[in-house]
Structures are given as C-alpha cells and as structure tokens.
Coordinates of C-alpha atoms and ligand atoms in Angstrom, one line a residue:
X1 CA 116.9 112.5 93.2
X2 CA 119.7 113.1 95.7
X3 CA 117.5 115.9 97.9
X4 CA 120.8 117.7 99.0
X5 CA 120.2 121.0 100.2
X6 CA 116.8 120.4 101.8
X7 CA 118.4 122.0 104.8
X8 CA 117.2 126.0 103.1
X9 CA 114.3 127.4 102.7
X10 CA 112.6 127.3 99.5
X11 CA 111.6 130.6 98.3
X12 CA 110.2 131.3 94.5
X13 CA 111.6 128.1 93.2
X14 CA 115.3 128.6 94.8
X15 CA 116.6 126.9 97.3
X16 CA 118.0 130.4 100.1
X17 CA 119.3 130.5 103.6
X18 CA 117.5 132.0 105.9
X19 CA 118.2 136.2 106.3
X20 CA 119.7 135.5 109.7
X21 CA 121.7 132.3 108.9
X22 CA 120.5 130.9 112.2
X23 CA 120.5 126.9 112.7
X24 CA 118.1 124.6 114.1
X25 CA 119.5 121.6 115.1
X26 CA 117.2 118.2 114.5
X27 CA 117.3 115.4 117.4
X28 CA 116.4 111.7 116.6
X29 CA 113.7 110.8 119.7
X30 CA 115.2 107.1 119.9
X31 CA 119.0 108.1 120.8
X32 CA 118.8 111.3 121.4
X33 CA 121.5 112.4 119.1
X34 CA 121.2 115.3 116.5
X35 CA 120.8 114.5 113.1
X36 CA 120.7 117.3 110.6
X37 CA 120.7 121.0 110.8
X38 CA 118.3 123.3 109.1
X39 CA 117.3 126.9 108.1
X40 CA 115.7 128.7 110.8
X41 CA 113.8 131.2 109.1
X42 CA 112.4 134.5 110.8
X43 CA 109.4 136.7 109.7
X44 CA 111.4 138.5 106.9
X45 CA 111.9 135.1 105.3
X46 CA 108.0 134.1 105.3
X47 CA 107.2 137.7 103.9
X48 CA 109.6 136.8 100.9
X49 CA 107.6 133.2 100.8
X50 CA 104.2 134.9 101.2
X51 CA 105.2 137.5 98.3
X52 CA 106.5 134.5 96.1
X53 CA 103.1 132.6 96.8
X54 CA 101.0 136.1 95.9
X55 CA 102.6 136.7 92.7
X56 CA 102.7 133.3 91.5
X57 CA 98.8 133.5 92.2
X58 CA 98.2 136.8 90.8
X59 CA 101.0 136.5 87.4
X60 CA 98.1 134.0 85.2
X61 CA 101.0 131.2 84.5
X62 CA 99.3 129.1 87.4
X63 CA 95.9 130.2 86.6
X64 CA 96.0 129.2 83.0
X65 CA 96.7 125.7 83.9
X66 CA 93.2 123.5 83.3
X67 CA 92.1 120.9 85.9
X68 CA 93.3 118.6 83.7
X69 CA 96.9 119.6 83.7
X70 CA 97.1 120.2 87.6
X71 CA 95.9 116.1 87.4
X72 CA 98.5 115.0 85.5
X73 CA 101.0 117.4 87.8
X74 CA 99.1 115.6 90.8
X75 CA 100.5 112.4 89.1
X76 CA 103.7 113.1 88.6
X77 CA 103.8 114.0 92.3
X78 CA 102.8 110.3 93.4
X79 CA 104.8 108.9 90.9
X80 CA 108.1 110.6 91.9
X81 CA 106.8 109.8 95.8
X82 CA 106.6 106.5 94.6
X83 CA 110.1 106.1 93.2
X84 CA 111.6 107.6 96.4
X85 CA 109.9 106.2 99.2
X86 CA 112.3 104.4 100.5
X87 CA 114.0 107.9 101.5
X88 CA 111.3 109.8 102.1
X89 CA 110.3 106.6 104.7
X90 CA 114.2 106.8 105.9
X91 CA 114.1 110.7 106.8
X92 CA 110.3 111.0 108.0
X93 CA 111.5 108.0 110.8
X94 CA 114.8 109.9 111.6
X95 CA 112.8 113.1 112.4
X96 CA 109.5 111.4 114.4
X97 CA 111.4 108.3 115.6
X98 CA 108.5 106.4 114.2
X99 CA 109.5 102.7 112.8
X100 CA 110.5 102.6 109.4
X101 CA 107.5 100.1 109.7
X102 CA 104.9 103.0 109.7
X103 CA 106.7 105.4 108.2
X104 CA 106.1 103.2 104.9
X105 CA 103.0 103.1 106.0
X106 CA 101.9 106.2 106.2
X107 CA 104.1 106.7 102.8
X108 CA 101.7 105.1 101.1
X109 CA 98.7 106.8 102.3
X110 CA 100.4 110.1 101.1
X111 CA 100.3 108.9 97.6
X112 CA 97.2 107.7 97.9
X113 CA 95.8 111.3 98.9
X114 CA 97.7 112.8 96.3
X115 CA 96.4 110.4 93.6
X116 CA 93.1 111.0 94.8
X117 CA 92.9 115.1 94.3
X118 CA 94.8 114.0 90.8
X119 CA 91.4 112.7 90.0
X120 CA 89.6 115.0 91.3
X121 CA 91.4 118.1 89.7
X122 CA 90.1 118.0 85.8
X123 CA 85.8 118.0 87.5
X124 CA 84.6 121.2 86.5
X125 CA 83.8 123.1 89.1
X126 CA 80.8 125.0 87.8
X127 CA 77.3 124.5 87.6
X128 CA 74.4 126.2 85.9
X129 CA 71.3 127.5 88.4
X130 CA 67.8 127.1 87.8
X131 CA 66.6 131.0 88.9
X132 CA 63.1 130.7 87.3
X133 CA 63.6 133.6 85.2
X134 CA 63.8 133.8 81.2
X135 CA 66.5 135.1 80.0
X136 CA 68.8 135.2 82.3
X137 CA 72.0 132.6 82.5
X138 CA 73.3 131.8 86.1
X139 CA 76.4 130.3 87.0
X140 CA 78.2 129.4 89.6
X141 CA 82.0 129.4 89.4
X142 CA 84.6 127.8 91.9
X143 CA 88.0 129.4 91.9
X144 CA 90.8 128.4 94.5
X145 CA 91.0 130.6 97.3
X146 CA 94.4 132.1 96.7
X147 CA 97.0 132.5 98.6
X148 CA 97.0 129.7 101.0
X149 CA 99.5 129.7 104.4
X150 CA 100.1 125.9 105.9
X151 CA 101.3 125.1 109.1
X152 CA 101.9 121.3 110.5
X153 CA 102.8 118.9 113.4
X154 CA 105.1 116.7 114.1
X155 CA 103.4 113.8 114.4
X156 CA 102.7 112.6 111.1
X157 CA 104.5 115.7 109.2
X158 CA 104.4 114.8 105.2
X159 CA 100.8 113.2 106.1
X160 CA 99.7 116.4 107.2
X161 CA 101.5 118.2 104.3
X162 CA 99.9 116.3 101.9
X163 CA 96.0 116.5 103.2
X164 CA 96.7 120.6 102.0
X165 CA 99.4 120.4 99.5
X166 CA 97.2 118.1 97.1
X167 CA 94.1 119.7 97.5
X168 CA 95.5 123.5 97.3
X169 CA 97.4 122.4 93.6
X170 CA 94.5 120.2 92.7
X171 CA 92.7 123.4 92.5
X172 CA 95.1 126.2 91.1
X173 CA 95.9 127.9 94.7
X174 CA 99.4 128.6 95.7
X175 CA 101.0 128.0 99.6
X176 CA 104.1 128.8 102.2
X177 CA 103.8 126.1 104.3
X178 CA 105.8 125.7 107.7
X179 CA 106.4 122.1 108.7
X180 CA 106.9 121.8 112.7
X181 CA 110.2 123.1 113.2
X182 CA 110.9 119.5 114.9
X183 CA 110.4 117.6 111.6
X184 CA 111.1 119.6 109.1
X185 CA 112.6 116.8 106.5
X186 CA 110.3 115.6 104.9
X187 CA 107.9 118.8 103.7
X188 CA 111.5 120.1 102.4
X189 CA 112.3 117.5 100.1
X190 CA 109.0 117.6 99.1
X191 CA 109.6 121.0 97.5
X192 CA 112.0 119.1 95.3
X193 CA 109.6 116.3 94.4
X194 CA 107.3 119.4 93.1
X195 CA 110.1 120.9 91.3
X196 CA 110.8 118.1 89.3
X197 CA 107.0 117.5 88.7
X198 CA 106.2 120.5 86.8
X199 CA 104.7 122.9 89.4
X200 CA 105.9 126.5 88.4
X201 CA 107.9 128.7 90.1
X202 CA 107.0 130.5 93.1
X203 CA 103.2 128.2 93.7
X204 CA 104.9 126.6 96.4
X205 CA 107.0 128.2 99.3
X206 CA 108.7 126.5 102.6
X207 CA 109.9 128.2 105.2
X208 CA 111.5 126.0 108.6
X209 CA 111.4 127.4 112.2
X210 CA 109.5 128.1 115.2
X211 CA 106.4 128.9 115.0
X212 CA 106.0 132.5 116.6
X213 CA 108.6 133.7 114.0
X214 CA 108.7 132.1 111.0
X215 CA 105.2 131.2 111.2
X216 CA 104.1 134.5 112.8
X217 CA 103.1 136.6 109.7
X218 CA 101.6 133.1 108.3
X219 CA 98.6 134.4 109.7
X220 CA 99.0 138.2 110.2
X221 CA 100.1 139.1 106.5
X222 CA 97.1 140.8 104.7
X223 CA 98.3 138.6 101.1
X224 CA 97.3 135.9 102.9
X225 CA 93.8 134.5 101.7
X226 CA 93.5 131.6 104.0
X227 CA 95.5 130.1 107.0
X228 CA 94.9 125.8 107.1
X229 CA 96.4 124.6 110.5
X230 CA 96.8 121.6 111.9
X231 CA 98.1 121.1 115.4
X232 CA 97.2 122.0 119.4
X233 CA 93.7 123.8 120.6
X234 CA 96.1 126.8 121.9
X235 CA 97.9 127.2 118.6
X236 CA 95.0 127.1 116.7
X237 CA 93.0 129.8 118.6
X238 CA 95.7 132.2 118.8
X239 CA 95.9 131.6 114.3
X240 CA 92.0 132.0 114.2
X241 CA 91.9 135.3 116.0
X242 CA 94.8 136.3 114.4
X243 CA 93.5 135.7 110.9
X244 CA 90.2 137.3 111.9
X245 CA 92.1 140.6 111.3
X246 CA 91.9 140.5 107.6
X247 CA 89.0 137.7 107.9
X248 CA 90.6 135.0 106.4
X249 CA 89.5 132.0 105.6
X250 CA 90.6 129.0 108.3
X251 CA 90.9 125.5 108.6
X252 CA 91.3 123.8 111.8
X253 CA 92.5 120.3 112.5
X254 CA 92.8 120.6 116.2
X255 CA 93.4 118.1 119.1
X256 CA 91.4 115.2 120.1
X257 CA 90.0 112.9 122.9
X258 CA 88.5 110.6 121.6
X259 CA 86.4 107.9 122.8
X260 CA 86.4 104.0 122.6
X261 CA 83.2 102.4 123.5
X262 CA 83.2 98.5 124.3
X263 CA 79.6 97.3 125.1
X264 CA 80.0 93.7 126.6
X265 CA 78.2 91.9 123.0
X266 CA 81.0 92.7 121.3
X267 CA 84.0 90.7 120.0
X268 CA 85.6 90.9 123.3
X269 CA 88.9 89.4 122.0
X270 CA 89.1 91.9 118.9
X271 CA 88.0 95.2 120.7
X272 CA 90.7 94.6 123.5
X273 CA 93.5 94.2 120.7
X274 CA 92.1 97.0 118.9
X275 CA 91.6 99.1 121.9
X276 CA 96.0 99.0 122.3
X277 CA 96.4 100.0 118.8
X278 CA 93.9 102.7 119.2
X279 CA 96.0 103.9 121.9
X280 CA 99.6 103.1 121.3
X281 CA 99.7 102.8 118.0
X282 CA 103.1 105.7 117.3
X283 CA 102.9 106.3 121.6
X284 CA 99.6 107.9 121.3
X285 CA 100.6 110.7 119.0
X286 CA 98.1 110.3 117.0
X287 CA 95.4 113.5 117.1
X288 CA 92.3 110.3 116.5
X289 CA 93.8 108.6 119.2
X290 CA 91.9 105.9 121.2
X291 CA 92.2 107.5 124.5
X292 CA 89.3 107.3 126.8
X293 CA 88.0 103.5 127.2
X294 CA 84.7 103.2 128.0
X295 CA 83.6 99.8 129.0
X296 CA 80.1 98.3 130.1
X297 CA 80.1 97.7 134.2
X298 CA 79.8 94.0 133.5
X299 CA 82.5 92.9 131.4
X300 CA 84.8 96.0 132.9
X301 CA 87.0 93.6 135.3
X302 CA 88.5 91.3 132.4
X303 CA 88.3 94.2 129.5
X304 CA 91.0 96.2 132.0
X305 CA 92.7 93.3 133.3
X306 CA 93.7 91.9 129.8
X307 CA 94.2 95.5 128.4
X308 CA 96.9 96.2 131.6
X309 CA 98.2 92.9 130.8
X310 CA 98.8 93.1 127.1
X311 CA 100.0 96.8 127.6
X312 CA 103.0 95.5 129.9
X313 CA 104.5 93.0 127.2
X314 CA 104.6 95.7 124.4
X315 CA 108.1 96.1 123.1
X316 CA 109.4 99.3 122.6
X317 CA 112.0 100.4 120.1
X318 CA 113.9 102.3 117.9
X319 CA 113.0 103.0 114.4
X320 CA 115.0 100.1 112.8
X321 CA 114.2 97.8 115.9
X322 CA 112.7 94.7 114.4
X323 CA 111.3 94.1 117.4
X324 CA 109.7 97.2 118.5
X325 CA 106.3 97.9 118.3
X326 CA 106.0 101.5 119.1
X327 CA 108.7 104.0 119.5
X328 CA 109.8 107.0 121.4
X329 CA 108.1 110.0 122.1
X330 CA 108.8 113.3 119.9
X331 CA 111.1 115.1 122.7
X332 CA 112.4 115.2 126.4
X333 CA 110.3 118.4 127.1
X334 CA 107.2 116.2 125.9
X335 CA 108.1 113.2 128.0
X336 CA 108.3 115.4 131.2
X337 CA 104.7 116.7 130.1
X338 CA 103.7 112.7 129.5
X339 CA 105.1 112.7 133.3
X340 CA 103.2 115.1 135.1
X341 CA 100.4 113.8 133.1
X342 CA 100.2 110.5 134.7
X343 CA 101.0 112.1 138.2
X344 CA 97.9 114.6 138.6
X345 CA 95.9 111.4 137.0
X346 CA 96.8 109.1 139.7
X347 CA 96.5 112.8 142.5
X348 CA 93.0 112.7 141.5
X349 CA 91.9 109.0 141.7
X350 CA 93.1 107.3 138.8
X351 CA 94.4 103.9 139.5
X352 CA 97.7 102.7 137.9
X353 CA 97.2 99.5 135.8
X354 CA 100.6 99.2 133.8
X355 CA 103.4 101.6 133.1
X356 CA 103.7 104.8 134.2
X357 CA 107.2 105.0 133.6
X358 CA 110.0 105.3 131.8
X359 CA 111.6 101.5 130.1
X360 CA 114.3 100.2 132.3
X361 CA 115.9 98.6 129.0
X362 CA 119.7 100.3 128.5
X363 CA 119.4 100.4 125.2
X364 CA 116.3 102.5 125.8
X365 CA 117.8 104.9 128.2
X366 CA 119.3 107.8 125.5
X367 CA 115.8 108.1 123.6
X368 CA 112.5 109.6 125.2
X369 CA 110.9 106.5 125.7
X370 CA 107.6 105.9 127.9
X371 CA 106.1 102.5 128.9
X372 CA 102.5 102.5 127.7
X373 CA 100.1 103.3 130.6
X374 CA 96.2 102.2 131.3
X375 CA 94.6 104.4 134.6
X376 CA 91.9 102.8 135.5
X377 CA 88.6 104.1 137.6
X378 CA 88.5 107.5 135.6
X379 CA 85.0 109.4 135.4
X380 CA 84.7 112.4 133.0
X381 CA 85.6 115.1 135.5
X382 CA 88.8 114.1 135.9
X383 CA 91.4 116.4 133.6
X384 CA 93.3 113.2 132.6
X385 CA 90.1 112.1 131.3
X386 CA 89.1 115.8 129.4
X387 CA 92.7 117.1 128.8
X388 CA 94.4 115.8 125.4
X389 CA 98.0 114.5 126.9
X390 CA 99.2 113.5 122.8
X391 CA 101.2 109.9 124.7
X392 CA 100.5 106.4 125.2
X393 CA 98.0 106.8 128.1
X394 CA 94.7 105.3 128.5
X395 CA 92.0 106.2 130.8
X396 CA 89.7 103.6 131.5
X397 CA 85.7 105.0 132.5
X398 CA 82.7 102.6 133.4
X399 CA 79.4 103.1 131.8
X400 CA 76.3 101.0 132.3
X401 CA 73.3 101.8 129.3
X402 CA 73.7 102.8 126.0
X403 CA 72.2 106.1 126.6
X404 CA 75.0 106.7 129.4
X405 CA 77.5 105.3 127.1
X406 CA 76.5 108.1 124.5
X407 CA 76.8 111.2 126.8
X408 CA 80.0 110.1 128.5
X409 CA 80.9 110.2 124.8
X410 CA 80.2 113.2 123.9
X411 CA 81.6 114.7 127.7
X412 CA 84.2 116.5 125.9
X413 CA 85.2 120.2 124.6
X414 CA 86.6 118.1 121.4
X415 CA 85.1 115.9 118.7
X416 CA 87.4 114.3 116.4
X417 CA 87.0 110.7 116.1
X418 CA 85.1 107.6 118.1
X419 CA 85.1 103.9 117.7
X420 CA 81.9 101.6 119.1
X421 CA 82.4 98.0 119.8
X422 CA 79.2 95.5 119.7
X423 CA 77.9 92.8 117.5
X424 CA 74.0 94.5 117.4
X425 CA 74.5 96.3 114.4
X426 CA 71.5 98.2 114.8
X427 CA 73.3 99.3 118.5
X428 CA 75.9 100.3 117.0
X429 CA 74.4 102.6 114.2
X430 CA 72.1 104.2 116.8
X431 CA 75.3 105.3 118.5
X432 CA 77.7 106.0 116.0
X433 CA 75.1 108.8 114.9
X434 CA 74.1 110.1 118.3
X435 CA 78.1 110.7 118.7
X436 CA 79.3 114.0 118.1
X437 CA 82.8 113.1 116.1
X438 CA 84.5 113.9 113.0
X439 CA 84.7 110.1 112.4
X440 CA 83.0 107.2 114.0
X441 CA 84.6 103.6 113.7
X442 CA 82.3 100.5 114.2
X443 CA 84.1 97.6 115.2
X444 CA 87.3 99.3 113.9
X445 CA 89.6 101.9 114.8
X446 CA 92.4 103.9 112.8
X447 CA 91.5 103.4 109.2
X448 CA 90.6 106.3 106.4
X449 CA 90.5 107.1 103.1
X450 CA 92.1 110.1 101.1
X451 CA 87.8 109.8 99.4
X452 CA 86.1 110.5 102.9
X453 CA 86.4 113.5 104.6
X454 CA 88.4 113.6 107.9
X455 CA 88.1 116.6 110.5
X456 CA 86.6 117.7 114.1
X457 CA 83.3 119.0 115.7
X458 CA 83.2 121.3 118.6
X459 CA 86.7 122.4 119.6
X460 CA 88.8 119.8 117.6
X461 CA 88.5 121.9 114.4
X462 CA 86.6 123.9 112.0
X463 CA 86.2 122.6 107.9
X464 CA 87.6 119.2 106.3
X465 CA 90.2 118.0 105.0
X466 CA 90.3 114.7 102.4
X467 CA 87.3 113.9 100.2
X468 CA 84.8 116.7 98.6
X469 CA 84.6 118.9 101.5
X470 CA 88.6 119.0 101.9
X471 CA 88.7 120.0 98.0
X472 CA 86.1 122.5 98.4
X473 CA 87.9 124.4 101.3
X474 CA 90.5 125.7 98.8
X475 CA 87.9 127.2 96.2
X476 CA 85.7 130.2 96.5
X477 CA 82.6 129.9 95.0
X478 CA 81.6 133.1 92.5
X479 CA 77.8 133.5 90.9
X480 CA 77.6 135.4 87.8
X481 CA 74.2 136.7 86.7
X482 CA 74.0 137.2 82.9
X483 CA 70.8 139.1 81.7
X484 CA 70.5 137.4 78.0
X485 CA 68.2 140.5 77.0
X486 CA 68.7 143.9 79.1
X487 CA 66.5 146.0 79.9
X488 CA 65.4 148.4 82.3
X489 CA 64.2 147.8 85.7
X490 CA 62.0 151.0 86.0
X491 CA 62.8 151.2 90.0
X492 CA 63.4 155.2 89.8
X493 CA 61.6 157.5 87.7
X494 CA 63.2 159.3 84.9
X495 CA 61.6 162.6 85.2
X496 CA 59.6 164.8 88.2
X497 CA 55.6 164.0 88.2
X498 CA 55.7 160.9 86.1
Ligands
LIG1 P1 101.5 122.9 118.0 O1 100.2 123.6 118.0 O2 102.4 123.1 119.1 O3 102.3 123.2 116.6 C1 101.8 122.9 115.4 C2 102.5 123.9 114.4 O4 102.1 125.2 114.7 C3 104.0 123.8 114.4 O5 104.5 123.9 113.1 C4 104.4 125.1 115.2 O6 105.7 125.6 114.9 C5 103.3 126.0 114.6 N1 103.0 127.2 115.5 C6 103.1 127.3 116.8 N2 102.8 128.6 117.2 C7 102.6 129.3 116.0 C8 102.2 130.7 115.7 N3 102.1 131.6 116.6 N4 102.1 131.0 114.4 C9 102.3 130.1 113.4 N5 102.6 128.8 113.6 C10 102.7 128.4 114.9 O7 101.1 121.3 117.8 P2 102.1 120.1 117.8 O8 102.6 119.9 119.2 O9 103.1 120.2 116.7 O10 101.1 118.9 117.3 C11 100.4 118.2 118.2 C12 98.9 118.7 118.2 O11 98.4 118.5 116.8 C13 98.0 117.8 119.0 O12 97.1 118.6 119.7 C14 97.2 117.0 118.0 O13 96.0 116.5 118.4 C15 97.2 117.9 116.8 N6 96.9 117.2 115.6 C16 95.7 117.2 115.0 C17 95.4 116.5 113.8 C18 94.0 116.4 113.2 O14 93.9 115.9 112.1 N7 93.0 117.0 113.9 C19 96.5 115.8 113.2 C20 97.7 115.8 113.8 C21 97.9 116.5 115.0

C-alpha cells in the first residue's frame, strides 16, 4: 500500500479536501523542519463526517454484520498493520519525534489491541435473566452505542486511535475521529488500512485540524451518540459539558500525576533504573508517567543522588539517532511551557538536581530538546508537585511510614497510574489497593495489556478503555421482557361499581 493522499480528509469512504482548502503544515520536533502538509478541516467538514458516520449506522449494511465477521475484519486490520509497519513506524516517528525504536514499539502494541477486540468481537453479547416469574422470557441485549466521535493526542497518536477504533468496530458502531492536529499521519493512513480490510463505506470518518473547529461539533452535533476523548483535564471538561447538551455518552482518558513509591526494602538498584524510565521514557509525554518520586527518609540521600546522576548521562536524540535514548519534545510552544515549569518549581523551593535546560549539543539545537530534570525537596503543596507538566521532570517528595506514603499518594485531583517498590509482598499489596489509580505497578512500571483495562479515577478520566470494560463502553445494553402467555393485569376496573 502506497498511502498517497493521506494528506484529505476521509469522508464516506472518499478521500476530499477540506471545504476551505486550508493547509496545516506538520513540523518534525528533532529539526524543526516541516514535513508534510495536510487538510485542515472546519466544522462543515465534520458535519459531512458526522452525517457519513449516522447513515452508515442507521442504513443495516453495518448492522447485519455478525460478531464473527467484524472478528475476521478485526484481523485483517492487524494483518495489514502488520505488513506495513515499517511505515506506519516511519511516519508515527516523523510526526512525534519519538525514536523509530519505540515507535516499533508501540507498533506492535497496536496490533496487539486490535487482535484482542478481534477475539472478543464473535462473544454474544446477550444473556438470559432469571426474574422469578413463569412465563415470562427476559433478555438482555447489548448493541453498540452508535454514532461514536473520537478525538486524540499527540503523544502516542495511532495508540490512542486504536484503544477506540478496535473496540467501536469490534462491536458494530461507526466513528469520525480527529487525530491531534500535530500528528495527524498516522490515524490517516489508517483509514486506508480499513478500506482495504473490508469495513464499509461511510463506518469510519477522519477529519484533521484544530480542535475548536474541526473538532467543535464532535461534541455539539445532536447525531452524535457518544464523544470518547483522550487528552488534557481542560479539553476534556469543556467536551463533557458540551456533550451534556444532548446527554451523551463520554469517555475520558484525562491527564495524570502519578506517583512512584520506593520504600527502602526494595531492589534499590532496579527501582532507581526503573524510576528514569518511568519518567523519561518519550521526555515524559507519557499521560502514566512516573512523575512524583516518593522515597522513604532513610534511603532518600543515595535514591536522589544516583537518580540526578543517571539523569545527567542520558543521551538525547533524534528519531534515527542510534544513540539516543529519548527524543524531543512535541513543539517549541510546549518547551517554553516545560520552561516556566521548572522556574515556578525552583520559585517555590524545589531544589535543582540535574537539567533544567535546554542540550548544549549543536546537533541538538534546531529540535525542541530538554535535558531531563529531577527537583528535589518537593512536598505536595507545591504546583510542580500537583500540576501535570506532560515533560521529563521529576519531583522528588520524602515520606517516612507506609501510611504517610499512601496519602501523599493519593494527594492529587488525578488518578491514573502508580508504581510501589519493596520486596514485602504483603507491603506492597496493602498499598497497591489503598492507592486510588487506574493502574498500580508493583515492582514495575510502564507495562499493559490490550486484556486489562486501562483508565483514571478522580479527575484523570471517567470509563475504560482496553479489556471488558473498554468493549462494554461502546454497547448499550437493552432488556426485553417477553410475556410467554398474556394476560391481563386487572390494575383498572373495566366498568363503574365493580
Ligand atoms: P489536548 O487536550 O490539548 O488535545 C487533545 C485533542 O483534543 C487534540 O486532538 C485537540 O485538537 C482536541 N481538542 C482540543 N480542543 C477541542 C475542542 N474544543 N473540541 C474538540 N476537540 C478538541 O491534549 P494534548 O496536548 O494533545 O495531549 C496531552 C494530554 O493528553 C495530557 O494531559 C495527557 O495526560 C493526556 N493523555 C492521557 C492519556 C490517558 O490514557 N489517560 C493518554 C495520552 C494522553
């Protein structure tokens, strides 16, 4: 597959320009330079999409399709993804400035989700209830939702995609989905990869832009059923009261600050290591991110020197560096932000342990680069310690009992992931449960699974996606009641003075 004109729209199986004509321009984060130009589309363009989406829902082409056929399509998907990784690897680096390294990476986790809802397509989604009553059949019947409007980040951007695409085909729902208008690339030539799967005309829909316009009737328009966003805490609360004008349905994978929690039994040697890659792993842009350290008083000392220490020799690169570990950050307007970040940490107390600063390297100097940075001597009421910052900053806090270790913890608005370090197994179950996160890692940090479900408490989100609970958020659930032998109820009389 060539993937030529992924630069349109794609709009009831056609590739189209956008109404206005209007070009975005695409920037690589390592050099700075522009690298493709694409559709911009405006709200005209998504109502097309959205109308697309609706009748492909509503026309019973889509609908006849069993579970087990939307399996097989499910298939096909992976298998195509498959055969073209290499370029779908190639343009999801150009866009993200991620190595080529991860990009693979995270290439293969996308058709590992999409094999997944392949399996879980052809289970019937209906069950029989017991009511108690003779005579009477009760059923319950899951449909998908309808409609369904998609909008993603730029940080892992056909990752995202895939966490709704494969679950909203896997059970008979059709989408418009908007990738970030950064990194648009990928989710294009995805529309492609569907095409030549199988998946009829008009089920899946892409417009490209920002996100007020082309994404703005995503979720205003009543034909809408459900809105499934993932991206910033502003973003999504401005979507969710939007959508609660025709009450949709929403799913929320919001931000994250998530903490790391070393308690001086652990594998001291393996929790520092791991604590960088929960950290710097893609600069931070990571939503799970290993962000806040928090470290038992008596083995703080040597957990921040050697984490200061190890953060200063990490290489920094561009995509097809072989000797870069992370890479640049997403844009110059976010770099400034990474900036002033640092700054107000250090204005209210936090104590500079290694970078905070741009790479001196000249090779470095066209790209929006950022040394990795640990503050040191944070306490939860400081904003760098509360405030997401989405870069490759780590705030280190001090805790000295397990109970304290638990509340710091849980000292945030957010609630998306968590890691606990110790060798008492029994420790670290106790905390792992008490912690109020999406996912808890023991002894770990970073892996998943397309089978277990991934999502937030409190203010990083609201439903699931992956695993059962990220299936079940695209269907509805309908109960039909069927009286085996009418009769009638009697409630009302039939006749005065009965
Ligand atoms: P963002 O909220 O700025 O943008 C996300 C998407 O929303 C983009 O496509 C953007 O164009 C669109 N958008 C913005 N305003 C809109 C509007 N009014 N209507 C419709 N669409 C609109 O977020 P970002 O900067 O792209 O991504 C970073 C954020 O995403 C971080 O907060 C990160 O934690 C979060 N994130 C969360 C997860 C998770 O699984 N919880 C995963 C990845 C990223």
């Amino acid at each position: 597959m060539t993937y030529e004109n992924v630069s349109l729209l794609f709009i009831d199986g056609k590739r189209v320009p956008s109404s206005t004509g209007e070009l975005r321009t695409i920037i690589h984060p390592a050099s700075g330079k522009p690298v493709g130009e694409f559709q911009e589309a405006n709200a005209n363009d998504t109502d097309q999409a959205i109308s697309a989406a609706r009748k492909a829902f509503d026309n019973g082409h889509w609908a006849s399709f069993s579970g087990e056929q939307r399996g097989k399509l499910l298939d096909r998907i992976a298998d195509i993804l498959e055969r073209d990784k290499e370029l779908f690897a190639e343009a999801e680096s150009r866009d993200t400035a991620k190595r080529i390294i991860e990009a693979r990476y995270d290439l293969d986790d996308i058709i590992s989700v999409f094999r997944y809802f392949a399996t879980e397509a052809p289970k019937a989604h209906e069950r029989e209830v017991e009511t108690g009553r003779a005579g009477v059949r009760s059923t319950i019947v899951s449909e998908p939702v309808g409609v369904v409007a998609m909008i993603t980040p730029w940080n892992y951007p056909l990752l995202q995609a895939s966490w709704k695409i494969a679950p909203a085909l896997a059970t008979g729902c059709t989408f418009v989905i908007k990738p970030s208008e950064l990194t648009p690339s990928t989710t294009s030539m995805l529309m492609d990869v569907l095409t030549e799967a199988g998946v009829p005309t008009g089920v899946a829909n892409l417009v490209m832009g920002a996100g007020a316009t082309a994404g703005g009737p995503l979720s205003t328009h009543a034909d809408v059923d459900m809105v499934s966003f993932t991206g910033g805490l502003v973003t999504g609360k401005r979507l969710m009261a939007n959508a609660a004008e025709t009450v949709k349905r929403v799913a929320l994978e919001l931000g994250g600050k998530n903490p790391n929690i070393i308690f001086a039994d652990s594998d001291l040697d393996a929790a520092i290591d791991n604590a960088l890659t929960a950290v710097f792993l893609h600069s931070g842009q990571v939503c799970s991110a290993g962000t806040r350290l928090l470290v038992e008083r008596s083995v703080h000392r040597q957990v921040a020197d050697e984490v200061a220490r190890r953060a200063d020799l990490i290489v920094l690169g561009g995509s097809h560096d072989e000797n870069a570990e992370t890479g640049a950050l997403i844009s110059a307007g976010h770099r400034d932000k990474i900036e002033q970040f640092v700054s107000a940490a250090i204005a209210e107390g936090a104590v500079l342990r290694a970078g905070g600063a741009r790479p001196t390297e000249p090779h470095l100097q066209d790209g929006y680069f950022y040394r990795p940075t640990v503050l040191d001597n944070c306490n939860t009421k400081m904003k760098c310690v509360q405030d997401e910052s989405f870069g490759p900053i780590m705030t280190i806090e001090v805790f000295d009992t397990e109970e304290q270790a638990i509340a710091l913890g849980n000292d945030t608005i957010f609630g998306l992931a968590g890691a606990v370090w110790t060798q008492d197994p029994e420790k670290a179950q106790r905390v792992a449960r008490q912690l109020r996160h999406g996912t808890i890692w023991i002894n770990d940090f970073h892996p998943y699974v397309a089978q277990a479900e991934w999502g937030g408490y409190k203010q990083s989100g609201i439903g699931r996606e992956l695993g059962q609970a990220g299936l079940a958020e695209y269907l509805e659930h309908k109960h039909i009641w069927q009286n085996l032998s009418p009769a009638r109820s009697d409630w009302f009389a039939d006749s005065k003075g009965n």
